[in-house]
Short mmCIF file of C-alpha atoms in Angstrom, two decimals:
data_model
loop_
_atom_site.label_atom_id
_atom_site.label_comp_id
_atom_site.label_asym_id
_atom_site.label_seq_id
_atom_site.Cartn_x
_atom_site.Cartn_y
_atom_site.Cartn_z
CA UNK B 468 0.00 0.00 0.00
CA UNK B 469 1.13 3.76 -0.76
CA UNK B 470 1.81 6.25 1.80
CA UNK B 471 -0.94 8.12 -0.34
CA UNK B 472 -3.24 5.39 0.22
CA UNK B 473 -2.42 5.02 4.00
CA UNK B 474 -2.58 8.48 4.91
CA UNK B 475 -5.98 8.79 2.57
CA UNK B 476 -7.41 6.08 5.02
CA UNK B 477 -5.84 7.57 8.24
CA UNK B 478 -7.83 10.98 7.18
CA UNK B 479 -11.43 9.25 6.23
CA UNK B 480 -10.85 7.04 9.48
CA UNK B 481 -10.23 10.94 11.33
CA UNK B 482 -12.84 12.38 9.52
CA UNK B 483 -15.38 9.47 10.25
CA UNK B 484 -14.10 9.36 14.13
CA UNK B 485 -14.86 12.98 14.64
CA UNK B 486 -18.26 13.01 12.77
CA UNK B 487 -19.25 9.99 15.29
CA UNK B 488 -18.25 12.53 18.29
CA UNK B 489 -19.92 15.25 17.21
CA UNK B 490 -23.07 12.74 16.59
CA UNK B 491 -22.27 11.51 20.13
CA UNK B 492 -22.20 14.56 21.77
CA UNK B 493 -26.04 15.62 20.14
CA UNK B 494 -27.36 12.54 21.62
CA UNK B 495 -25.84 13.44 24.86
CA UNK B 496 -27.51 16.80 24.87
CA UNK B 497 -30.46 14.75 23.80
CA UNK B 498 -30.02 12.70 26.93
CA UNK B 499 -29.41 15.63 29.56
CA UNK B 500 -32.48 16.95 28.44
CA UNK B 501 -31.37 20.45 26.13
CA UNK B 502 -34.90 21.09 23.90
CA UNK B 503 -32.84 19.71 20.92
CA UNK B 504 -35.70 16.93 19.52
CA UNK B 505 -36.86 18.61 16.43
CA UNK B 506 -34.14 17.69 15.04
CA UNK B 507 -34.16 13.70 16.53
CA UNK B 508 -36.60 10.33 16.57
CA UNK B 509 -38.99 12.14 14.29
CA UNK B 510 -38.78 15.37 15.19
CA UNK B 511 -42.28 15.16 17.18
CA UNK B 512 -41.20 17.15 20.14
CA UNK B 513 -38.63 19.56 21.45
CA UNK B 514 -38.20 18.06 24.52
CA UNK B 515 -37.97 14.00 24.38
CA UNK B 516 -39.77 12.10 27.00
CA UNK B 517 -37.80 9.66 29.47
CA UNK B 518 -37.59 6.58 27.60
CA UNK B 519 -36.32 8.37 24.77
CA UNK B 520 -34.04 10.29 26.85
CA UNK B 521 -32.46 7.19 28.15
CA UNK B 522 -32.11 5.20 24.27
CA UNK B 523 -30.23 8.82 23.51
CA UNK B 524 -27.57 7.77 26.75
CA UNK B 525 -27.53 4.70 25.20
CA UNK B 526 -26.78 5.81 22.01
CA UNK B 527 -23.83 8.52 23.25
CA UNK B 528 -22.15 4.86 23.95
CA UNK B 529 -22.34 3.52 21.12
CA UNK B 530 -21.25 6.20 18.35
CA UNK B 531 -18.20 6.75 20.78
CA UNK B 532 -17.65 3.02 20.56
CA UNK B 533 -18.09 3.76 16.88
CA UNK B 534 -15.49 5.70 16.30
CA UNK B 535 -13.17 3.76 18.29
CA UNK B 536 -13.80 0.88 15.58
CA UNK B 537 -13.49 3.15 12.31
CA UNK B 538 -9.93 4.61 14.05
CA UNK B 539 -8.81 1.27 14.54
CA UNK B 540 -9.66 -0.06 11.30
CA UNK B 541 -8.01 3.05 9.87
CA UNK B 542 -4.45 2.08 11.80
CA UNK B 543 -5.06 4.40 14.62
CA UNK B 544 -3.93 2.70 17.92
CA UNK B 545 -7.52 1.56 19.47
CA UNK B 546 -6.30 -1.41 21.38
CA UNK B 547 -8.85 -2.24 23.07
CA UNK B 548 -10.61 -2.91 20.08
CA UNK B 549 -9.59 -6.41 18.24
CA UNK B 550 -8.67 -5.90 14.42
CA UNK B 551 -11.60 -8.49 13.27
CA UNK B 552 -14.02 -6.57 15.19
CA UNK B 553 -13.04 -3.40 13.85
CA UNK B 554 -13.21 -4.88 10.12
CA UNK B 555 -16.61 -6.23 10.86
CA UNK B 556 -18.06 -3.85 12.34
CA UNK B 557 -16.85 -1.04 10.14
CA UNK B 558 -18.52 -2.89 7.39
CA UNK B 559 -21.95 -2.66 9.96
CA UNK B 560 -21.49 0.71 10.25
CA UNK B 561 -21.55 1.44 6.24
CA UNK B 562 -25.32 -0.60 6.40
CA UNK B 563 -26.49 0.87 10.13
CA UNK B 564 -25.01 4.14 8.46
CA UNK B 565 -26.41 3.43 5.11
CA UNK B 566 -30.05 2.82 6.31
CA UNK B 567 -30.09 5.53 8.58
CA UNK B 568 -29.73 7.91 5.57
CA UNK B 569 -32.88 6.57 4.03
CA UNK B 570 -34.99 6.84 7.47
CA UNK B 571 -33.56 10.59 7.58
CA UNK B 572 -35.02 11.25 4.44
CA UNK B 573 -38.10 9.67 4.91
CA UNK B 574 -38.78 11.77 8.40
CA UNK B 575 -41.24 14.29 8.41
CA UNK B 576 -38.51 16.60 10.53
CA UNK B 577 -36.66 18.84 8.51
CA UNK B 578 -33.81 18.76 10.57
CA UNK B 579 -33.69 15.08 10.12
CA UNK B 580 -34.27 15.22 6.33
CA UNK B 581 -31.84 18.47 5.46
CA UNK B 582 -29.27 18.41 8.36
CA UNK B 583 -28.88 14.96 9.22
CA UNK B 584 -29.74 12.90 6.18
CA UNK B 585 -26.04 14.49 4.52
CA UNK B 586 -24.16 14.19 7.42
CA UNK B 587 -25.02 10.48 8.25
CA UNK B 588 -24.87 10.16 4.33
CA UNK B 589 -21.04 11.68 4.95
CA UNK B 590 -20.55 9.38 7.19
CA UNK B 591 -21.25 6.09 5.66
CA UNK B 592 -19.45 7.17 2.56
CA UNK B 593 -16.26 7.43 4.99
CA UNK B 594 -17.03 4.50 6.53
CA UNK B 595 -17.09 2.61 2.98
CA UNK B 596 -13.79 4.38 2.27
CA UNK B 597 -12.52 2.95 5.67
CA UNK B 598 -13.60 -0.83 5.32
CA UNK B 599 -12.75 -1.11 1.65
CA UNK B 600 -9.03 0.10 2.44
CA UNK B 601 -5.93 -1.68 3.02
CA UNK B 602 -3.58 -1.11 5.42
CA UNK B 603 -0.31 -2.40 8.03
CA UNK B 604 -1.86 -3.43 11.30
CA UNK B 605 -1.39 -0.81 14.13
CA UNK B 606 1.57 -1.10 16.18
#
């Protein structure tokens, strides 16, 4: 593999990483209860009620677990995370990412359909860049 090629994936795995923190940190907003759900699970109220609430702390987990898998897969050091489960689940990602475009644009929240519907598209596209590359194993 090229240094071109390596340090293309290195910057999609960065770019993907930070784009699951920045998701991550809405959803904890979501969670602590900041009027943000316009623009989240439909977009049928401001402020989310409990249960929804508590599936956005879920979800806070699991996009920063998310970008701990792209980063690996991408060469960062991510130990913690085992190189098959970082392939695998990069490849999840691109569908989870993938079909989370299409409920975007199928929401009647504009928020979801004009502001998140790109960026999740974004994001899959960098994770597809990610699991299709090639790379050394992290030292």
């Amino acid at each position: 593999m090229t240094t071109t090629s390596t340090h293309r994936l290195r910057r999609a795995a960065a770019a993907a990483g930070t784009g699951f923190a920045v998701v991550s940190a809405f959803q904890a907003l979501l969670a602590a209860g900041v009027p943000l759900g316009r623009a989240a699970y439909g977009g049928a109220s401001a402020e989310l009620p409990d249960t929804l609430r508590m599936a956005s702390g879920v979800a806070t987990a699991f996009w920063l677990v998310a970008a701990a898998v792209v980063l690996r897969r991408g060469g960062y050091r991510v130990r913690w995370i085992p190189e098959q489960i970082a392939k695998v689940g990069t490849w999840a990602l691109v569908g989870l990412l993938t079909a989370g475009t299409l409920m975007n644009l199928a929401s009647p929240s504009p928020w979801e359909r004009f502001g998140w519907a790109p960026i999740i598209a974004a994001l899959a596209a960098l994770c597809l860049t990610v699991a299709r590359g090639q790379r050394q194993a992290a030292h």
